[in-house]
Coordinates of C-alpha atoms in Angstrom, one line a residue:
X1 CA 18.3 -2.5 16.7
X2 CA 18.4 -0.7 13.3
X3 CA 16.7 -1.6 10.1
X4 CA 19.0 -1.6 7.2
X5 CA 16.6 0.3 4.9
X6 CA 17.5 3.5 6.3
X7 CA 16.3 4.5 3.2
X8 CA 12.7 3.3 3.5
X9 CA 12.4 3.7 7.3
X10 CA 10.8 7.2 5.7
X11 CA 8.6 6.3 3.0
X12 CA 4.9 6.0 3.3
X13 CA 3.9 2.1 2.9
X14 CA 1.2 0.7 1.2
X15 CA -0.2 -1.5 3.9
X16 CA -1.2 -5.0 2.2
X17 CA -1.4 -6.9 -0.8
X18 CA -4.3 -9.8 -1.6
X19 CA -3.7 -12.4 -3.7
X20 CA -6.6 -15.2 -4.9
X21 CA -6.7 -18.0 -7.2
X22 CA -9.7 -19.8 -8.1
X23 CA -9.9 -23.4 -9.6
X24 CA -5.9 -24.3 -9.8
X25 CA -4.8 -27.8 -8.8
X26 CA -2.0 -26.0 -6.9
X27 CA -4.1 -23.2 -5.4
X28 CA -2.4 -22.6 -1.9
X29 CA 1.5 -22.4 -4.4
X30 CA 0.0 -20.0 -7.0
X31 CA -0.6 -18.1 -3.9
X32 CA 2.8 -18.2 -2.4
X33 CA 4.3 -17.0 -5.5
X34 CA 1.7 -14.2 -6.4
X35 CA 2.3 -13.2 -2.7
X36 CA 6.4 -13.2 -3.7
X37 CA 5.6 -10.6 -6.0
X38 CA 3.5 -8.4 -3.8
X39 CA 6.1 -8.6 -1.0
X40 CA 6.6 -4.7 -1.4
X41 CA 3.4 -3.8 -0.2
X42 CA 3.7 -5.8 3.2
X43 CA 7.2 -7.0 4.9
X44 CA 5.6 -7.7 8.1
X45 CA 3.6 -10.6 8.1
X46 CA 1.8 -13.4 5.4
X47 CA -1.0 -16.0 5.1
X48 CA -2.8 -18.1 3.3
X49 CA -6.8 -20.1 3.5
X50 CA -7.4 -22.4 1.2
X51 CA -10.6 -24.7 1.0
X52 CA -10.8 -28.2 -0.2
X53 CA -14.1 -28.5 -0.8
X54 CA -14.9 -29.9 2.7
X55 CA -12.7 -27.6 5.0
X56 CA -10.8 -24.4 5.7
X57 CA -7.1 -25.0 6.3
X58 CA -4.8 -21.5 7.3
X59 CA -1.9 -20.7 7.3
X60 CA -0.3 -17.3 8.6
X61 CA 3.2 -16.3 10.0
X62 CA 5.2 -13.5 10.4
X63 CA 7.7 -12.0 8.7
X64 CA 8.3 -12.4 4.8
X65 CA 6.7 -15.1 2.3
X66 CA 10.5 -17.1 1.5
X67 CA 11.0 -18.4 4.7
X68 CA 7.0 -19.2 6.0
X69 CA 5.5 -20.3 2.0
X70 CA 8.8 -21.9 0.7
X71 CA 8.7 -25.8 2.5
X72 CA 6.3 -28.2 1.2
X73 CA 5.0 -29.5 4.2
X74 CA 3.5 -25.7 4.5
X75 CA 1.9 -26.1 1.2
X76 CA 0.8 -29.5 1.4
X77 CA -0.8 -28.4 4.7
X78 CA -3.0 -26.1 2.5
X79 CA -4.7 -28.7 -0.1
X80 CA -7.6 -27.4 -2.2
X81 CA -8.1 -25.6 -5.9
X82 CA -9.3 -22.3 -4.1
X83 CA -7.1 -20.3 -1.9
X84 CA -6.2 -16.6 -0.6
X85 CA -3.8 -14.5 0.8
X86 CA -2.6 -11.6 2.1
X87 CA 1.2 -9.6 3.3
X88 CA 1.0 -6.8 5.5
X89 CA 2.4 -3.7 7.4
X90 CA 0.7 -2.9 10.6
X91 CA 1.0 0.9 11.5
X92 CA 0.0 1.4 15.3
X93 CA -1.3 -1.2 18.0
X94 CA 0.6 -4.7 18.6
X95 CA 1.9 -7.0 15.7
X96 CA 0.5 -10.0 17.0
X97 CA -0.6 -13.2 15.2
X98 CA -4.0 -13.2 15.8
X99 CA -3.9 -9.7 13.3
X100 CA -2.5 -11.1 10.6
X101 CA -4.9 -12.0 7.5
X102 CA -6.8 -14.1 5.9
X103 CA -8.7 -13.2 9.1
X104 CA -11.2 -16.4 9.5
X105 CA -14.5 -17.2 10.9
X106 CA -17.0 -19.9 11.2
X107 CA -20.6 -18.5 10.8
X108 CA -23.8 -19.8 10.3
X109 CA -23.6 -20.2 6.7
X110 CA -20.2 -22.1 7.3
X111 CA -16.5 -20.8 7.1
X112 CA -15.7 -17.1 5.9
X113 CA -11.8 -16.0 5.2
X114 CA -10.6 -12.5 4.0
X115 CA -8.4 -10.4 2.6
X116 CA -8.4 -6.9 2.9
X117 CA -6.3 -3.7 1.2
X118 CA -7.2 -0.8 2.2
X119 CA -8.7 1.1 5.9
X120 CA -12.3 1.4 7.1
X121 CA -12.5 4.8 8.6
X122 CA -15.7 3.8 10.8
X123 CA -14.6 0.6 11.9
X124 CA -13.7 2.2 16.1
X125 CA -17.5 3.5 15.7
X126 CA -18.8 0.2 14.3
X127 CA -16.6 -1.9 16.4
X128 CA -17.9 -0.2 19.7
X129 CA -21.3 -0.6 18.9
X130 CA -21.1 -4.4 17.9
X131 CA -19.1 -4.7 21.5
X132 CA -22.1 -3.3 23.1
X133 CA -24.1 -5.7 21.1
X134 CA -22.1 -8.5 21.8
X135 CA -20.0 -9.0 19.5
X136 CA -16.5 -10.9 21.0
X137 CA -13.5 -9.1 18.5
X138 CA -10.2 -11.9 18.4
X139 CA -8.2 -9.3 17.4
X140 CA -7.4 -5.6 17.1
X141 CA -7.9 -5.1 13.1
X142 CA -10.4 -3.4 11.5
X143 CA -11.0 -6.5 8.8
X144 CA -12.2 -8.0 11.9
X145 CA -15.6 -5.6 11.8
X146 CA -16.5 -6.9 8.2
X147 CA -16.8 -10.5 9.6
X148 CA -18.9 -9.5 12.3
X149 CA -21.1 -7.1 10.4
X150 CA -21.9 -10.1 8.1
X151 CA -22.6 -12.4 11.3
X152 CA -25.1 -10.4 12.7
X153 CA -26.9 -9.2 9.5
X154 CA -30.4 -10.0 9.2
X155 CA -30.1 -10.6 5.6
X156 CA -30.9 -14.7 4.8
X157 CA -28.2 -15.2 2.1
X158 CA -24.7 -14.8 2.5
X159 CA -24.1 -12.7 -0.1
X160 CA -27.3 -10.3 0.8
X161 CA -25.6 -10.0 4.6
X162 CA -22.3 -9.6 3.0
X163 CA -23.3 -6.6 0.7
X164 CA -25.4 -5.2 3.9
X165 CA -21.9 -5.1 6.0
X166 CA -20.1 -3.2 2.8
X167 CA -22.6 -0.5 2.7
X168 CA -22.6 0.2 6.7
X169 CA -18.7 0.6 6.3
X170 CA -16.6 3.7 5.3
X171 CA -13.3 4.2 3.7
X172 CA -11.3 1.7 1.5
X173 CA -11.4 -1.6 0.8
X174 CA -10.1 -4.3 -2.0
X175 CA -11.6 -7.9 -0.7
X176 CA -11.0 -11.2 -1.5
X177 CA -13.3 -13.3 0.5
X178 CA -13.6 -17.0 0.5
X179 CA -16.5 -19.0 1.2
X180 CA -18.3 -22.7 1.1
X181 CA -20.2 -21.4 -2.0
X182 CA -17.2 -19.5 -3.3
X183 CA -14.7 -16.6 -4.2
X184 CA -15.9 -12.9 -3.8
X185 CA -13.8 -10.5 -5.1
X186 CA -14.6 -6.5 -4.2
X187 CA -13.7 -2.9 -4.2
X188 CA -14.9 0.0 -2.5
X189 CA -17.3 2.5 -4.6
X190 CA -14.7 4.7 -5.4
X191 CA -12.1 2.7 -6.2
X192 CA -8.9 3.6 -3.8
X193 CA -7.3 0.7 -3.5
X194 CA -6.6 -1.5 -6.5
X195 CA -7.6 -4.7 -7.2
X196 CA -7.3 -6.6 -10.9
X197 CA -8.4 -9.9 -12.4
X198 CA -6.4 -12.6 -14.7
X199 CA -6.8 -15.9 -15.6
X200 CA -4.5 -19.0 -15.8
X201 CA -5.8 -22.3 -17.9
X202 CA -9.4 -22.9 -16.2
X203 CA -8.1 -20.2 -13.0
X204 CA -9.6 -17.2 -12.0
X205 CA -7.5 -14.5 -10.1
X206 CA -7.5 -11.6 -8.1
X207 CA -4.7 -9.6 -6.9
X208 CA -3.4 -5.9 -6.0
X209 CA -1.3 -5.5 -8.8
X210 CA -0.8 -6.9 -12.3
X211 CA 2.7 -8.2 -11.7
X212 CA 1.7 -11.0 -9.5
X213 CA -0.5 -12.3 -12.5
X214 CA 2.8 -11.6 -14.5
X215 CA 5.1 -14.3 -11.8
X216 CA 2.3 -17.1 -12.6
X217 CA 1.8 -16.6 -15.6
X218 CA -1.6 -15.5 -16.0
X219 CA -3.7 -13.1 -18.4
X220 CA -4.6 -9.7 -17.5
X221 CA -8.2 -9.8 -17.9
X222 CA -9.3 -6.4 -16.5
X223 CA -10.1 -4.2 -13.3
X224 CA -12.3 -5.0 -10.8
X225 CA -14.4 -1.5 -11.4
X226 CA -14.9 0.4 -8.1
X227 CA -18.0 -0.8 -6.5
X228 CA -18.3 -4.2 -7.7
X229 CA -18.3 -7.6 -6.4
X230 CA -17.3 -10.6 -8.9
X231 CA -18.3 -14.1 -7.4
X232 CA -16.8 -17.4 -8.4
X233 CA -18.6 -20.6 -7.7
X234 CA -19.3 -24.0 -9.2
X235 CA -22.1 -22.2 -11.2
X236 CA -19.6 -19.8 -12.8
X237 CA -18.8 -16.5 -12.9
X238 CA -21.0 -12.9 -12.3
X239 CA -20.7 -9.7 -11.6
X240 CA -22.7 -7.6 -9.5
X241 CA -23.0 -3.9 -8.5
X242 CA -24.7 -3.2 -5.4
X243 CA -23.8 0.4 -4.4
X244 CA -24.8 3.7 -6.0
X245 CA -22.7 5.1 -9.0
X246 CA -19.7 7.7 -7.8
X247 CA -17.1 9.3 -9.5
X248 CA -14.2 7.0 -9.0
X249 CA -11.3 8.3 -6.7
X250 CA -8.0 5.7 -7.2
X251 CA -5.5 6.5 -5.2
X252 CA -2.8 8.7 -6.8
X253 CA 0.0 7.6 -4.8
X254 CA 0.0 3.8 -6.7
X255 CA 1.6 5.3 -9.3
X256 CA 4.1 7.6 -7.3
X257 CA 5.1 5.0 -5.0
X258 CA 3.2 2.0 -3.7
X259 CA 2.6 -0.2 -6.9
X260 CA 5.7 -1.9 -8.8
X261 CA 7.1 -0.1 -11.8
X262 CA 6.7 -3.2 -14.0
X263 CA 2.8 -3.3 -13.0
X264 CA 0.0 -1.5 -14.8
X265 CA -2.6 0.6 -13.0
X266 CA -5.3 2.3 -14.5
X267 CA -4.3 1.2 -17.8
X268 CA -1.7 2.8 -17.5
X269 CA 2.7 1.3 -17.1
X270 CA 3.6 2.5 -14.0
X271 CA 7.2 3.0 -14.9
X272 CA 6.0 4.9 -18.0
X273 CA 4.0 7.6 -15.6
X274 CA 7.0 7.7 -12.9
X275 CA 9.1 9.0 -16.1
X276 CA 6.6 11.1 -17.4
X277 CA 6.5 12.6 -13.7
X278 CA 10.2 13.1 -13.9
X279 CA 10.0 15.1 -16.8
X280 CA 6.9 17.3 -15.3
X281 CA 8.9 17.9 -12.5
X282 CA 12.0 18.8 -14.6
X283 CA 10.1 21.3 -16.5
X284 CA 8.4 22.9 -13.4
X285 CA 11.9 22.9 -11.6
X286 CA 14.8 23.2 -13.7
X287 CA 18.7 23.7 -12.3
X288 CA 21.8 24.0 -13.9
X289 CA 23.8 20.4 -13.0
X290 CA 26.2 18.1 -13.8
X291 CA 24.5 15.2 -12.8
X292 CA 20.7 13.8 -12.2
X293 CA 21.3 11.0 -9.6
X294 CA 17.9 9.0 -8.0
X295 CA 17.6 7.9 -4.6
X296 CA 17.5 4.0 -5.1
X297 CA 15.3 2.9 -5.9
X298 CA 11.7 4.1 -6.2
X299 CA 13.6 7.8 -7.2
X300 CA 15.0 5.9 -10.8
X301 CA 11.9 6.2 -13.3
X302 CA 11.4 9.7 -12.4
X303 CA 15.5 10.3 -12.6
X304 CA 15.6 8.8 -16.0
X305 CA 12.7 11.0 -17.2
X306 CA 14.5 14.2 -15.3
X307 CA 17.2 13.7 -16.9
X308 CA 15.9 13.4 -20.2
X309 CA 13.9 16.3 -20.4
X310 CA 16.7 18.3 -18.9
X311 CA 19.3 16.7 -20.8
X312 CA 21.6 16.3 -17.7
X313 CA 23.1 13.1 -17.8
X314 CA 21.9 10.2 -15.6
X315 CA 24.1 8.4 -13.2
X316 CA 23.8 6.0 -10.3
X317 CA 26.0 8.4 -7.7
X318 CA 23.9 6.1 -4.9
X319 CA 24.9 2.4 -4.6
X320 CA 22.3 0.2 -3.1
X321 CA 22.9 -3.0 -1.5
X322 CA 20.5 -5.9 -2.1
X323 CA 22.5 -8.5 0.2
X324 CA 21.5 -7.3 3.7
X325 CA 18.8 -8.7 5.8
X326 CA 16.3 -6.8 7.1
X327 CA 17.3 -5.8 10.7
X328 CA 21.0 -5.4 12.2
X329 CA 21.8 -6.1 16.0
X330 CA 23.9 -2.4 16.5
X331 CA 26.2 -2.5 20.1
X332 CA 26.1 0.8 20.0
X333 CA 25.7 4.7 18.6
X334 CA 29.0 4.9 16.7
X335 CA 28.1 1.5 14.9
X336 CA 24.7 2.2 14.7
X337 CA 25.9 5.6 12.9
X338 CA 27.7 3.4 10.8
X339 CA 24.9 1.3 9.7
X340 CA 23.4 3.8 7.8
X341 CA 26.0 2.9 4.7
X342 CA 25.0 -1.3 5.0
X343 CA 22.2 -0.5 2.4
X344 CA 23.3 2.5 0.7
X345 CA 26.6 4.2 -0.1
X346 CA 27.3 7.1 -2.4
X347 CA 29.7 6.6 -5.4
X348 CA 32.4 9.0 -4.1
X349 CA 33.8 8.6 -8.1
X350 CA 31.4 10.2 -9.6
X351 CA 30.1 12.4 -7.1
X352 CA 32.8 14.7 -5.9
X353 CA 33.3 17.7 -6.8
X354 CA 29.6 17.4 -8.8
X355 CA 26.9 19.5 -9.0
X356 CA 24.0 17.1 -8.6
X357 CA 20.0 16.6 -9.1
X358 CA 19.3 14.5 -6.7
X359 CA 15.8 13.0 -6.9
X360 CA 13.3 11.0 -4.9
X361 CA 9.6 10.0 -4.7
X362 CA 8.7 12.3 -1.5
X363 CA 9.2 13.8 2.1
X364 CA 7.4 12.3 4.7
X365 CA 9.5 13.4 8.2
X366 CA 12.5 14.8 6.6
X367 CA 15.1 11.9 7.8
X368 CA 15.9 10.4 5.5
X369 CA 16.5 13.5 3.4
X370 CA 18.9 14.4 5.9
X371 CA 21.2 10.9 6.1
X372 CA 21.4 11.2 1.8
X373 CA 22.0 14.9 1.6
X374 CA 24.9 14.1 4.3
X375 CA 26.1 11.3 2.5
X376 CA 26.9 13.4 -0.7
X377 CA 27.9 16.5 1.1
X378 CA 30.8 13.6 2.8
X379 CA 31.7 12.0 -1.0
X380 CA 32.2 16.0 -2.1
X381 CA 29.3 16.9 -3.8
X382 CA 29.4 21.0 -4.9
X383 CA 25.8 21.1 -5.0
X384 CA 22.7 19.0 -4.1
X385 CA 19.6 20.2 -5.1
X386 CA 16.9 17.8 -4.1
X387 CA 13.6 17.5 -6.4
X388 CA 10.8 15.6 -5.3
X389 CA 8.3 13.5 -7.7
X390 CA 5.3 14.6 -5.3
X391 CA 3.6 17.5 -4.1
X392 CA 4.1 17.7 -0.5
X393 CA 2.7 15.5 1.5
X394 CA 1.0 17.3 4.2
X395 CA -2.0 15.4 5.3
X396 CA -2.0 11.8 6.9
X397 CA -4.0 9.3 5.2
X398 CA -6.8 7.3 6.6
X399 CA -7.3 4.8 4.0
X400 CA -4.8 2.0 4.3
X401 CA -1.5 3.6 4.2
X402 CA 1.0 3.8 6.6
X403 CA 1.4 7.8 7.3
X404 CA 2.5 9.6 10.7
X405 CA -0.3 11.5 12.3
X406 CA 0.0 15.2 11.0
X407 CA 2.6 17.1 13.1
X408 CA 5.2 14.2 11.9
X409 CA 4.8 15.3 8.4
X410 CA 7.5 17.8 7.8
X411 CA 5.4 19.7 4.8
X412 CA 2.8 20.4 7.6
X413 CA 5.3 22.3 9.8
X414 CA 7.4 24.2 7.6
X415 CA 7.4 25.7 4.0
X416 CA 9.7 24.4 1.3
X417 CA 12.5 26.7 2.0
X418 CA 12.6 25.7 5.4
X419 CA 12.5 22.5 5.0
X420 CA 15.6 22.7 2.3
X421 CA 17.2 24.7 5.2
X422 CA 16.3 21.7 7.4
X423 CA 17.4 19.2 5.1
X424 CA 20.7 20.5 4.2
X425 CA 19.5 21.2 0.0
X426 CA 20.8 23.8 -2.1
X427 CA 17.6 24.1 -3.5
X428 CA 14.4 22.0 -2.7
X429 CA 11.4 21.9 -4.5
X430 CA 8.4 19.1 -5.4
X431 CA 6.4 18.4 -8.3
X432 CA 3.2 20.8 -8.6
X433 CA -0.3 18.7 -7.9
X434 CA -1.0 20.0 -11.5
X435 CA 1.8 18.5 -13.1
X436 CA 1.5 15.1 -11.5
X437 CA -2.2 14.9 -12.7
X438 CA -1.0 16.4 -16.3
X439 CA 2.4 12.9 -16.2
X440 CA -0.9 11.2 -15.2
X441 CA -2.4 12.0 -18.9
X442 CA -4.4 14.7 -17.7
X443 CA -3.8 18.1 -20.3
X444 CA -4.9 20.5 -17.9
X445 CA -4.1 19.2 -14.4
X446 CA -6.4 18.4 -11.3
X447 CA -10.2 18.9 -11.8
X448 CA -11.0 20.9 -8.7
X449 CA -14.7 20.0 -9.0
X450 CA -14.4 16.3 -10.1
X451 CA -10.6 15.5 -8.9
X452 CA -9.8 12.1 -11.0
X453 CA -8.0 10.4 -7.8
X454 CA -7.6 10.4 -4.0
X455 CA -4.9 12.8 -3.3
X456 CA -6.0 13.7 -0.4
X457 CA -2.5 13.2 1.6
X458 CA -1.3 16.4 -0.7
X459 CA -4.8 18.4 -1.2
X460 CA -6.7 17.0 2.2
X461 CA -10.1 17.2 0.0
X462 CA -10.8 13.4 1.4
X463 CA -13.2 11.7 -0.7
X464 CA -14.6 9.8 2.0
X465 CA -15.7 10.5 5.8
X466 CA -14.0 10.1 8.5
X467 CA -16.0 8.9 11.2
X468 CA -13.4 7.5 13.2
X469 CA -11.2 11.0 13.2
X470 CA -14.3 13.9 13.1
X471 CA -16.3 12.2 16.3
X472 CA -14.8 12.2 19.7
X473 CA -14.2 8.9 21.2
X474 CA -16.5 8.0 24.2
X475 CA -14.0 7.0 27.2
X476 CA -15.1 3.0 26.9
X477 CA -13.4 3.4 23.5
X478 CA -9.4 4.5 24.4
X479 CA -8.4 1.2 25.2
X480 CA -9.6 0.2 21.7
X481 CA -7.2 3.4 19.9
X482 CA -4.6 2.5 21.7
X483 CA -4.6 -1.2 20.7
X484 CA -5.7 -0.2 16.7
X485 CA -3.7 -1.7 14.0
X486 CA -4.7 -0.3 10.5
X487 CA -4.5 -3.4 7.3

């Protein structure tokens, strides 16, 4: 079996979206359609909790939202004017069922559903040492170690226990949690995954990005601010902040990669920062070209803005295909082969004979680099010299992102040339981490004392510990790495 995103096989993935609504007649449908638009952060799995004021009802099903959210029985099946939900990528560990969110419990204080973005980098240490306590785990996420933090704190109200849990956990985290008494809405202290809020008539929401308030047509309000919890109830809305102040540290890749162009992030259009990275990266790397073509299509914004600050002309010399589904049964290696070209082609008309700029949003393994270089080199490209709109990314990430463990990362095993020797480039070479922070508004670059985001998959300055990867695992715990799935 091959998927046909040959393209995206290579790509680090943004591992969930969370989507909830507040006080809408249609609740559990609001969902579905905010999860429609986050679909890109999670192709592997959806659900949805809502709560009717008496009980929980769930929902949850692999594979995409059209298809699972799209029948009305579904949807009828989820009454209630408060629900939540989630898509998600798993990276290792089974993709089972019981892993996929809103995760649910009942607890003392009644029913408890969540959504979680992000990675807690202490959950195997935290997990083991509720197991020994006896805690019973249903599945094999780390989401999972929230709920039981907040069962077995001794803290009287829910709220208290659930603030106790957040502060005995590390890493990243954007929550939506539902409850008897209400919505809570969180982010980590520093603020490295995203979460915003809009409202829609009487409707509060929450969501990853912006653009899923766009598809129901709801107001951008603001950002949650890292480190606080907004809670929704019958007695209104408040804000809290329970942790101690820290420099914020959003990660930087939202804005490379993981969020959609047509959603804003730190105030900021996302497609106006992937063009302003474009130009960075055609002032740091210039060529002499006859075309500027992107790699379909997370490579476009930057292309446009390569190309005009270069003032080589723009031009689709990649086709992509949005009619194919997302796996293809192959019979065997020549078909499989074959395959590659269902989901993109190169536009032999333009490209032969060219001398291109060929452009995409990073190098994670190097394999996909390989299939496109190929394909132009077959259409009769002169040239390809490959610019990437990243630094290179040499270090895994640990806090919700779906990256291959360190010796997979081809920037960790060789140096640029080699790699354009690898990859079949006339030239190679990747935006400076500089001149991303400078696209990113920031005159004079990365602040080496205060760095303004999370880039630790290019820098490895991680702004968090990493329990879970510094300490060696006791023996009683292998079983429990094998199984891991990150969310």
């Amino acid at each position: 079996m091959l998927t046909t995103h040959p393209f995206d096989d290579d790509k680090l993935r943004e591992e969930c979206g969370v989507f909830g609504i507040w006080g809408a007649d249609t609740a559990a449908a609001m969902v579905a359609l905010g999860l429609h638009a986050l679909q890109h952060r999670g192709q592997e799995a959806a659900g949805i909790t809502s709560w009717d004021g008496r009980q929980f009802h769930t929902h949850r099903a692999m594979g995409h939202v059209a298809g699972n959210f799209d029948r009305d029985e579904i949807i009828r099946a989820l009454p209630g004017r408060v629900a939540c939900g989630h898509v998600r990528y798993s990276t290792s560990g089974e993709t089972a069922l019981r892993n996929v969110q809103p995760l649910f419990a009942e607890l003392s204080s009644g029913g408890f559903a969540v959504a979680h973005n992000g990675n807690i980098s202490n959950a195997m240490k935290l997990r083991h040492e509720l197991v020994r306590r006896g805690s019973i785990f249903q599945s094999t996420s780390d989401t999972e170690t929230i709920i039981h933090l907040v069962a077995t704190s001794s803290y009287r109200t829910l709220l208290d226990r659930f603030i106790d849990a957040l502060k005995r956990v590390e890493g990243a985290y954007s929550l939506v949690c539902l409850t008897p008494e209400g919505m809570i809405a969180c982010r980590d202290p520093l603020g490295i995954r995203p979460l915003v809020m809009g409202r829609v008539g009487d409707a509060y929401i929450f969501a990853s990005e912006t653009v899923a308030l766009d598809v129901v047509g709801a107001t951008f309000l603001r950002e949650i601010e890292p480190g606080e919890l907004v809670i929704l109830s019958e007695k209104g809305i408040r804000s809290i902040r329970p942790f101690a102040p820290v420099r914020p540290r959003p990660c930087i890749f939202e804005h490379v990669y993981f969020s959609r162009p047509d959603s804003i992030a730190g105030g900021t259009s996302v497609y106006s920062v992937r063009k302003a990275i474009g130009a960075e990266l055609a002032l740091e790397n210039p060529v002499e070209a006859d075309l500027v073509v992107p790699v379909p299509d997370s490579g476009t914004p930057a292309a446009i803005g390569y190309a005009q600050a270069s003032g080589i002309p723009f031009e689709l010399g990649i086709i992509r295909s949005h009619y194919v589904g997302r796996t293809f049964i192959q019979p065997g290696d020549q078909v499989r082969h074959l395959g590659v070209k269902l989901k993109h082609n190169a536009n032999r008309a333009l490209i032969d004979g060219q001398r291109v700029v060929l452009i995409d949003d990073s190098i994670v393994r190097g394999t996909t680099s390989v299939k496109i270089l190929q394909m132009l080199r077959d259409a009769g490209a002169a040239e390809v010299h490959l610019r990437i709109a990243s630094p290179p990314t040499r270090h895994s990430c640990y806090y919700g992102v779906d990256t291959p463990e360190r010796a997979k990362l081809l920037a960790a095993q060789m140096t640029v040339a080699e790699m354009a020797t690898y990859i079949g480039a006339d030239s190679l070479a990747f935006i400076s981490v500089d001149g991303l922070y400078r696209a990113l508004g920031a005159r004079e670059g990365r602040n080496e004392m205060q760095p303004q985001h999370c880039d630790a998959c290019f820098t490895g300055d991680y702004p968090t510990h990493l329990t879970d990867q510094e300490e060696v695992a006791p023996a009683d715990q292998l079983s429990m790495l094998d199984e891991r799935v990150v969310v």
